[in-house]
Short mmCIF file of C-alpha atoms and ligand atoms in Angstrom, two decimals:
data_model
loop_
_atom_site.label_atom_id
_atom_site.label_comp_id
_atom_site.label_asym_id
_atom_site.label_seq_id
_atom_site.Cartn_x
_atom_site.Cartn_y
_atom_site.Cartn_z
CA MET A 1077 37.60 11.99 8.90
CA THR A 1078 37.51 11.77 12.87
CA GLU A 1079 36.14 8.53 14.41
CA HIS A 1080 32.51 9.74 14.46
CA PRO A 1081 32.21 12.24 12.28
CA GLY A 1082 28.93 13.96 12.70
CA PHE A 1083 26.22 14.02 10.11
CA ALA A 1084 26.95 17.23 7.99
CA THR A 1085 30.29 15.90 8.08
CA ARG A 1086 29.10 12.69 6.95
CA ALA A 1087 27.11 14.37 4.06
CA ILE A 1088 29.98 16.20 2.60
CA HIS A 1089 32.64 13.99 2.71
CA ALA A 1090 31.66 10.41 2.99
CA GLY A 1091 32.59 8.00 0.15
CA GLN A 1092 33.97 11.27 -1.39
CA ALA A 1093 37.52 11.81 -1.00
CA PRO A 1094 39.39 14.10 -3.20
CA ASP A 1095 39.58 12.01 -6.76
CA PRO A 1096 43.38 10.45 -6.91
CA THR A 1097 44.34 10.77 -10.22
CA THR A 1098 43.68 14.68 -10.47
CA GLY A 1099 42.79 16.03 -7.10
CA ALA A 1100 39.22 17.10 -8.14
CA VAL A 1101 37.30 17.58 -4.68
CA ILE A 1102 34.14 16.88 -5.82
CA PRO A 1103 32.90 13.43 -7.28
CA PRO A 1104 33.49 13.26 -11.13
CA ILE A 1105 30.73 12.09 -13.03
CA VAL A 1106 31.97 9.44 -14.53
CA ALA A 1107 29.77 8.66 -17.69
CA SER A 1108 31.75 5.60 -19.07
CA SER A 1109 29.27 2.67 -19.52
CA THR A 1110 32.20 0.44 -19.35
CA PHE A 1111 35.64 0.29 -17.80
CA ALA A 1112 39.41 -1.34 -19.75
CA GLN A 1113 40.78 -4.43 -17.86
CA ASP A 1114 44.31 -5.36 -18.01
CA GLY A 1115 44.00 -8.87 -19.00
CA VAL A 1116 40.07 -10.61 -18.77
CA GLY A 1117 39.22 -10.24 -15.18
CA GLY A 1118 41.79 -7.44 -14.68
CA LEU A 1119 39.65 -4.96 -13.12
CA ARG A 1120 41.77 -1.80 -11.51
CA HIS A 1121 39.21 -0.65 -9.50
CA GLY A 1122 36.42 -3.14 -9.43
CA TYR A 1123 34.55 -1.87 -12.10
CA GLU A 1124 33.51 -3.60 -15.55
CA TYR A 1125 30.61 -2.42 -16.11
CA SER A 1126 28.20 0.78 -14.81
CA ARG A 1127 24.81 -1.51 -14.60
CA SER A 1128 27.16 -3.29 -12.17
CA GLY A 1129 28.82 -0.34 -10.48
CA ASN A 1130 29.63 3.26 -11.12
CA PRO A 1131 32.25 5.30 -9.49
CA THR A 1132 29.78 8.09 -9.00
CA ARG A 1133 27.07 5.97 -8.23
CA THR A 1134 29.54 4.37 -5.68
CA ALA A 1135 29.93 7.45 -3.85
CA LEU A 1136 26.52 8.00 -3.36
CA GLU A 1137 25.83 4.97 -2.29
CA GLU A 1138 28.39 5.34 0.41
CA CYS A 1139 27.30 8.41 1.18
CA LEU A 1140 23.66 7.13 1.99
CA ALA A 1141 24.91 4.42 4.07
CA ALA A 1142 27.04 6.66 6.54
CA LEU A 1143 24.06 9.15 6.58
CA GLU A 1144 21.34 6.50 7.42
CA GLY A 1145 23.96 4.25 9.43
CA GLY A 1146 23.95 1.31 7.19
CA THR A 1147 25.96 -1.46 6.17
CA ARG A 1148 25.32 -0.97 2.23
CA GLY A 1149 23.28 1.81 0.31
CA PHE A 1150 22.36 1.00 -3.15
CA ALA A 1151 21.06 3.91 -5.55
CA PHE A 1152 18.40 3.45 -8.04
CA ALA A 1153 16.40 5.48 -10.83
CA SER A 1154 13.49 6.20 -8.83
CA GLY A 1155 11.85 5.47 -5.30
CA LEU A 1156 9.73 2.87 -6.92
CA ALA A 1157 12.73 1.46 -8.50
CA ALA A 1158 14.31 1.18 -5.15
CA GLU A 1159 11.21 -0.30 -3.64
CA ASP A 1160 10.69 -2.69 -6.66
CA THR A 1161 14.34 -3.70 -6.30
CA LEU A 1162 14.09 -4.01 -2.46
CA ILE A 1163 11.13 -6.11 -2.38
CA ARG A 1164 11.90 -9.22 -5.22
CA SER A 1165 15.21 -9.25 -3.46
CA ILE A 1166 13.43 -10.86 -0.27
CA ALA A 1167 9.53 -11.58 -1.53
CA LYS A 1168 8.25 -14.53 -3.09
CA PRO A 1169 4.67 -15.74 -4.28
CA GLY A 1170 2.80 -15.91 -1.25
CA SER A 1171 4.75 -13.48 0.77
CA HIS A 1172 2.82 -11.37 3.21
CA ILE A 1173 3.30 -7.67 4.19
CA VAL A 1174 1.81 -5.21 6.43
CA LEU A 1175 1.21 -2.32 4.91
CA PRO A 1176 0.74 1.70 5.98
CA HIS A 1177 -3.34 2.39 5.09
CA ASP A 1178 -2.17 5.86 4.54
CA ALA A 1179 1.28 5.15 2.46
CA TYR A 1180 2.22 6.88 -0.62
CA GLY A 1181 -0.40 6.48 -3.35
CA GLY A 1182 2.57 5.03 -5.83
CA SER A 1183 3.71 2.55 -3.20
CA PHE A 1184 0.42 1.20 -2.43
CA ARG A 1185 -0.09 1.05 -6.55
CA LEU A 1186 2.94 -1.18 -6.82
CA PHE A 1187 1.72 -3.75 -4.22
CA ASP A 1188 -1.81 -3.80 -5.24
CA ARG A 1189 -1.74 -3.65 -8.51
CA ALA A 1190 1.81 -4.27 -9.89
CA TYR A 1191 2.69 -7.34 -7.44
CA ALA A 1192 -0.71 -8.89 -6.56
CA PRO A 1193 -0.68 -10.95 -9.81
CA TRP A 1194 2.47 -12.06 -8.61
CA GLY A 1195 1.21 -13.85 -5.62
CA LEU A 1196 2.62 -11.22 -3.10
CA ARG A 1197 -0.43 -10.65 -0.09
CA THR A 1198 -0.48 -7.13 1.67
CA ASP A 1199 -3.10 -5.53 4.30
CA PRO A 1200 -3.57 -2.05 4.64
CA VAL A 1201 -3.47 -1.53 8.16
CA ASP A 1202 -3.34 1.88 10.78
CA LEU A 1203 0.53 2.16 12.13
CA THR A 1204 -0.52 4.40 14.88
CA ASP A 1205 -2.73 1.57 16.35
CA LEU A 1206 0.27 -1.38 17.56
CA ALA A 1207 -3.28 -3.68 18.58
CA ALA A 1208 -3.82 -3.78 14.63
CA VAL A 1209 -0.33 -4.02 13.63
CA GLU A 1210 0.02 -7.36 16.05
CA ALA A 1211 -3.00 -8.61 14.87
CA ALA A 1212 -1.70 -8.06 11.03
CA ILE A 1213 0.96 -9.99 11.11
CA GLN A 1214 1.08 -13.68 10.02
CA PRO A 1215 3.77 -15.06 12.13
CA GLY A 1216 5.94 -17.40 9.69
CA GLU A 1217 3.99 -15.66 6.98
CA THR A 1218 4.32 -11.66 7.55
CA LEU A 1219 8.05 -11.01 5.61
CA ALA A 1220 7.83 -7.47 7.06
CA VAL A 1221 5.77 -4.20 8.06
CA TRP A 1222 6.15 -1.48 5.33
CA VAL A 1223 6.58 1.46 7.40
CA GLU A 1224 5.87 4.86 6.01
CA THR A 1225 6.54 7.65 8.95
CA PRO A 1226 5.52 10.46 8.70
CA THR A 1227 2.84 9.38 5.82
CA ASN A 1228 1.98 10.95 3.13
CA PRO A 1229 -0.23 12.86 2.68
CA LEU A 1230 -1.74 12.52 6.02
CA MET A 1231 1.29 12.95 8.34
CA SER A 1232 0.75 10.51 10.44
CA VAL A 1233 3.67 9.21 12.68
CA ALA A 1234 3.98 5.56 13.66
CA ASP A 1235 6.64 3.99 15.95
CA ILE A 1236 9.38 2.89 14.29
CA SER A 1237 10.93 1.11 17.24
CA ALA A 1238 7.58 -0.25 18.93
CA ILE A 1239 6.81 -1.51 15.48
CA ALA A 1240 10.37 -3.17 14.85
CA ASP A 1241 10.30 -4.88 17.78
CA LEU A 1242 6.79 -6.65 17.37
CA ALA A 1243 7.99 -6.95 13.67
CA HIS A 1244 11.02 -8.83 14.88
CA SER A 1245 9.35 -10.68 17.87
CA LEU A 1246 6.57 -12.32 15.34
CA GLY A 1247 9.25 -13.26 12.53
CA ALA A 1248 9.31 -10.34 10.04
CA LEU A 1249 10.94 -7.33 8.92
CA ALA A 1250 10.83 -3.63 9.32
CA ILE A 1251 11.33 -1.70 6.41
CA VAL A 1252 10.72 2.48 6.58
CA ASP A 1253 10.12 4.76 4.08
CA ASN A 1254 12.31 7.90 5.36
CA THR A 1255 11.36 10.14 2.53
CA PHE A 1256 9.43 12.76 4.11
CA ALA A 1257 12.28 13.19 7.14
CA SER A 1258 15.22 12.59 5.61
CA PRO A 1259 18.12 10.74 6.93
CA TYR A 1260 18.95 13.98 9.03
CA LEU A 1261 15.81 13.85 10.82
CA GLN A 1262 15.25 10.47 11.32
CA GLN A 1263 17.53 7.34 11.77
CA PRO A 1264 15.37 4.48 11.72
CA LEU A 1265 18.03 1.67 11.80
CA GLU A 1266 19.11 3.36 14.65
CA LEU A 1267 15.56 2.96 15.84
CA GLY A 1268 15.65 -0.78 14.81
CA ALA A 1269 14.54 -1.32 11.51
CA ASP A 1270 16.23 -3.57 8.93
CA VAL A 1271 15.83 -1.56 6.11
CA VAL A 1272 15.27 2.29 4.89
CA VAL A 1273 14.02 3.48 1.65
CA HIS A 1274 13.81 6.89 -0.44
CA SER A 1275 12.87 8.83 -2.79
CA THR A 1276 16.17 10.68 -3.28
CA THR A 1277 13.66 13.04 -5.63
CA LYS A 1278 12.52 14.57 -2.75
CA TYR A 1279 14.68 15.67 0.15
CA CYS A 1280 17.86 14.22 -0.54
CA GLY A 1281 18.11 15.78 -4.04
CA GLY A 1282 16.09 18.57 -2.48
CA HIS A 1283 16.09 20.77 -5.35
CA SER A 1284 13.74 19.08 -7.92
CA ASP A 1285 15.84 18.58 -10.55
CA VAL A 1286 16.36 14.79 -10.05
CA VAL A 1287 14.46 11.84 -9.74
CA GLY A 1288 16.04 8.75 -7.98
CA GLY A 1289 15.66 6.25 -4.87
CA ALA A 1290 17.88 4.37 -2.44
CA VAL A 1291 17.85 1.52 -0.36
CA VAL A 1292 19.87 1.33 2.68
CA VAL A 1293 20.44 -2.07 4.36
CA ALA A 1294 21.89 -2.85 7.91
CA ASP A 1295 22.69 -6.51 7.57
CA PRO A 1296 25.85 -7.66 5.36
CA GLU A 1297 23.51 -10.53 4.10
CA LEU A 1298 20.45 -8.69 2.67
CA ALA A 1299 22.91 -5.87 1.21
CA GLU A 1300 24.22 -8.96 -0.71
CA LYS A 1301 21.01 -10.15 -1.85
CA VAL A 1302 20.12 -6.11 -2.69
CA GLN A 1303 23.11 -5.94 -4.93
CA PHE A 1304 22.72 -8.94 -6.78
CA HIS A 1305 18.98 -8.09 -7.54
CA GLN A 1306 20.25 -3.93 -8.34
CA ASN A 1307 22.66 -5.81 -11.25
CA ALA A 1308 20.09 -8.07 -12.29
CA LEU A 1309 16.79 -5.87 -12.52
CA GLY A 1310 19.20 -2.94 -13.81
CA ALA A 1311 16.95 0.14 -12.43
CA VAL A 1312 20.06 1.94 -11.35
CA ALA A 1313 21.16 5.41 -11.13
CA GLY A 1314 22.90 7.31 -13.50
CA PRO A 1315 26.22 8.61 -13.20
CA PHE A 1316 24.59 12.47 -13.62
CA ASP A 1317 21.57 11.90 -11.18
CA ALA A 1318 23.63 9.75 -8.55
CA TRP A 1319 25.85 13.18 -8.97
CA LEU A 1320 22.67 15.61 -8.44
CA VAL A 1321 21.89 13.24 -5.39
CA LEU A 1322 25.44 13.89 -3.82
CA ARG A 1323 25.47 17.58 -4.28
CA GLY A 1324 21.82 18.15 -2.65
CA LEU A 1325 23.17 15.86 -0.15
CA LYS A 1326 26.15 17.95 1.30
CA THR A 1327 23.30 20.75 2.46
CA LEU A 1328 20.51 18.59 3.77
CA ALA A 1329 21.25 19.23 7.16
CA VAL A 1330 21.07 22.89 6.96
CA ARG A 1331 17.82 23.10 3.93
CA MET A 1332 16.19 20.67 6.80
CA GLU A 1333 16.56 23.03 9.66
CA ARG A 1334 15.10 26.03 7.44
CA HIS A 1335 12.55 23.53 5.98
CA SER A 1336 11.41 22.92 9.43
CA ASP A 1337 11.32 26.65 10.98
CA ASN A 1338 9.62 27.80 7.70
CA ALA A 1339 6.72 24.62 7.84
CA GLU A 1340 6.36 25.57 11.83
CA ALA A 1341 5.31 28.96 10.86
CA VAL A 1342 2.95 27.87 7.93
CA ALA A 1343 1.41 25.02 10.44
CA ASP A 1344 0.81 27.79 13.07
CA PHE A 1345 -0.63 30.27 10.50
CA LEU A 1346 -3.25 27.90 9.44
CA LEU A 1347 -4.33 26.23 12.58
CA GLY A 1348 -5.27 30.30 13.12
CA HIS A 1349 -7.12 30.60 9.48
CA ARG A 1350 -10.85 30.28 9.82
CA ALA A 1351 -11.05 29.00 6.91
CA VAL A 1352 -9.02 25.81 7.36
CA SER A 1353 -10.64 22.65 9.40
CA ASP A 1354 -7.72 20.62 10.10
CA VAL A 1355 -4.15 20.95 10.09
CA PHE A 1356 -1.57 17.95 9.77
CA TYR A 1357 1.86 18.90 11.33
CA PRO A 1358 3.91 16.71 13.52
CA GLY A 1359 5.38 19.57 15.15
CA LEU A 1360 2.06 20.66 16.20
CA ASP A 1361 1.12 19.94 20.13
CA ASP A 1362 -1.86 18.41 19.45
CA HIS A 1363 -0.78 15.99 16.52
CA PRO A 1364 -2.41 13.01 17.84
CA GLN A 1365 1.37 10.95 17.52
CA HIS A 1366 2.86 14.14 18.68
CA ASP A 1367 4.77 12.70 21.55
CA VAL A 1368 6.32 9.71 19.25
CA ALA A 1369 7.35 12.03 16.86
CA LYS A 1370 9.29 14.11 19.41
CA ARG A 1371 11.25 10.89 20.33
CA GLN A 1372 11.82 9.80 16.84
CA MET A 1373 12.93 12.84 14.89
CA ARG A 1374 15.30 15.68 15.24
CA ARG A 1375 12.70 18.16 13.93
CA TYR A 1376 9.36 17.89 12.11
CA GLY A 1377 10.29 18.54 8.40
CA GLY A 1378 8.89 20.55 5.67
CA MET A 1379 5.07 18.70 4.76
CA VAL A 1380 1.98 20.24 6.25
CA SER A 1381 -1.28 19.46 4.95
CA PHE A 1382 -4.75 20.88 5.57
CA GLY A 1383 -8.58 20.42 5.26
CA VAL A 1384 -10.11 23.12 3.65
CA GLY A 1385 -13.37 23.97 5.68
CA ALA A 1386 -15.72 24.78 2.52
CA GLY A 1387 -14.57 21.40 0.85
CA GLU A 1388 -13.43 19.72 -1.94
CA GLN A 1389 -13.59 22.41 -4.67
CA ALA A 1390 -13.00 24.66 -2.30
CA ALA A 1391 -9.41 23.28 -1.70
CA VAL A 1392 -9.11 22.58 -6.08
CA ASP A 1393 -9.62 26.18 -5.91
CA LEU A 1394 -7.47 27.34 -3.45
CA CYS A 1395 -4.33 25.12 -5.06
CA GLY A 1396 -4.83 27.13 -8.37
CA ARG A 1397 -4.48 30.40 -6.35
CA THR A 1398 -1.21 30.57 -5.11
CA GLU A 1399 1.82 32.51 -6.16
CA VAL A 1400 5.01 31.85 -4.70
CA PHE A 1401 3.52 27.97 -4.02
CA THR A 1402 3.64 26.30 -7.11
CA LEU A 1403 0.88 24.03 -8.34
CA ALA A 1404 2.62 20.99 -8.76
CA GLU A 1405 3.30 17.26 -7.73
CA SER A 1406 6.44 16.14 -5.73
CA LEU A 1407 8.24 17.79 -2.63
CA GLY A 1408 11.20 18.11 -1.10
CA GLY A 1409 12.63 20.81 -3.04
CA VAL A 1410 14.01 24.40 -2.32
CA GLU A 1411 10.79 25.88 -3.83
CA SER A 1412 7.41 25.42 -2.10
CA LEU A 1413 4.61 23.60 -4.02
CA ILE A 1414 1.23 22.95 -3.37
CA GLU A 1415 -1.09 20.05 -4.72
CA HIS A 1416 -4.38 18.38 -4.35
CA PRO A 1417 -3.61 15.07 -3.13
CA GLY A 1418 -6.77 13.21 -4.03
CA ARG A 1419 -6.38 14.29 -7.87
CA MET A 1420 -2.92 14.70 -8.19
CA THR A 1421 -0.26 12.26 -6.38
CA HIS A 1422 -2.94 9.78 -4.75
CA ALA A 1423 -5.80 9.72 -7.60
CA SER A 1424 -4.52 6.05 -8.35
CA VAL A 1425 -5.56 5.09 -4.65
CA ALA A 1426 -9.26 6.50 -5.39
CA GLY A 1427 -11.95 3.88 -4.20
CA THR A 1428 -9.37 1.94 -2.08
CA ALA A 1429 -8.60 2.16 1.32
CA LEU A 1430 -6.06 4.28 1.11
CA GLU A 1431 -9.06 6.76 -0.52
CA VAL A 1432 -7.65 10.39 0.71
CA PRO A 1433 -10.02 13.20 1.89
CA GLY A 1434 -11.28 15.61 -0.94
CA ASP A 1435 -10.64 18.71 0.94
CA LEU A 1436 -7.32 17.50 1.50
CA VAL A 1437 -4.50 20.13 0.22
CA ARG A 1438 -1.04 19.05 1.20
CA LEU A 1439 2.33 21.79 0.85
CA SER A 1440 5.73 20.67 0.54
CA VAL A 1441 7.30 24.01 2.44
CA GLY A 1442 10.27 24.83 0.27
CA LEU A 1443 13.39 27.78 1.90
CA GLU A 1444 11.70 31.16 0.45
CA ASP A 1445 11.02 33.96 3.70
CA ALA A 1446 8.41 32.94 5.80
CA GLU A 1447 6.51 35.94 5.64
CA ASP A 1448 6.30 35.56 1.84
CA LEU A 1449 4.84 32.04 2.08
CA LEU A 1450 2.64 33.03 4.84
CA ALA A 1451 1.04 36.27 2.72
CA ASP A 1452 0.56 33.83 -0.52
CA LEU A 1453 -1.42 31.64 1.83
CA ASP A 1454 -3.55 34.30 3.52
CA GLN A 1455 -4.39 35.80 -0.15
CA ALA A 1456 -5.31 32.13 -1.41
CA LEU A 1457 -7.44 31.25 1.45
CA ARG A 1458 -9.55 34.67 0.80
O1 P1T B 2672 8.64 9.26 -7.47
P1 P1T B 2672 9.35 8.11 -7.17
O2 P1T B 2672 11.29 8.52 -6.98
O3 P1T B 2672 9.24 7.31 -7.64
O4 P1T B 2672 9.07 7.90 -5.55
C1 P1T B 2672 8.23 7.21 -4.73
C2 P1T B 2672 7.44 7.82 -3.52
C3 P1T B 2672 8.37 6.82 -2.41
N1 P1T B 2672 7.50 7.00 -1.06
C4 P1T B 2672 6.87 8.23 -1.11
C5 P1T B 2672 6.77 8.51 0.38
C6 P1T B 2672 6.89 9.32 -1.90
O5 P1T B 2672 6.59 10.43 -1.27
C7 P1T B 2672 7.13 8.97 -3.49
C8 P1T B 2672 6.90 10.05 -4.14
N2 P1T B 2672 5.96 11.15 -4.13
C9 P1T B 2672 5.41 11.69 -4.78
C10 P1T B 2672 5.47 11.97 -6.08
C11 P1T B 2672 4.62 12.75 -4.49
O6 P1T B 2672 4.14 14.06 -5.35
O7 P1T B 2672 3.96 12.91 -3.39
#
């Protein structure tokens, strides 16, 4: 490869040199759980057992590290498994973590319900308010600021470099969940963050056919801790899953361009519709953090949320009336999806500080023809 290959070149080639034995251009799915040794401890290419390391997973991990500009990448069985392994690599009982007050419900549930009994302390904060973030960081106690940007489902945008600077000045790490933007649209490590996490189930995989997660770290010492815990906890990506994500990554750049084109058209359409009260999309000039988004994102991605003026029941009914948009959880695939966060993806945070508005509808805008997407929304809103 050239000395500084571009994003699409890295997506197609990093970690994926043709197989030295057969010349296979695409990394094989190495379905072996174990690897023959030439005498005790005589490992052929460093592989001994597929929980510790697997060649297909290595290809994905190297590609992820190259795309995020990190030292090491690690692939997991799901986004939440990635988050869990990262947190258990760095936290101990009593550790304090600042969370976004509008994070993905499953991430909040992990911290609030699974970790709280183990003594981890968290504070949900509006990450768009830097004074509030500063006030929430307890110097010497706060381990990290957990950033999700844009957030799921309200699409608020946090200033990654400002938060990383603030966190570092007070002795904390900055961790960014980069799932909504994908590494193509946003590069948190370059902006000063220490760690990136992904649900690779979403844009990285890109075809709604795999559940996976990733951690990419900048610091080699932290990488060693994550590597130890990846093996010790064992929630690794299987070889077939790793292969699917790797295949998805090859087209990430072109997909994100088209997702952004289509989502911009959808956001503009919704903005002009009388049944719609609010449109949440960072690409809109009147999005409250549009300037920050413009600075740190290449484009604004495929996720659009909106409020239905007639209220919660109207929002729920609308979700059942679309035909091109499929009513389903998840996001980031080639096909468009619609969902009601309050009753679906974010039902687990009802009654907490993270409860989402009942009239909110979330769209994962796919790669279909834009005019078909607009016509579908138009008939459903009528
Ligand atoms: O589902 P999983 O691969 O474990 O990833 C969890 C996760 C982490 N971070 C963000 C920002 C996410 O959106 C998710 C998963 N989200 C959905 C399933 C959803 O429909 O919003």
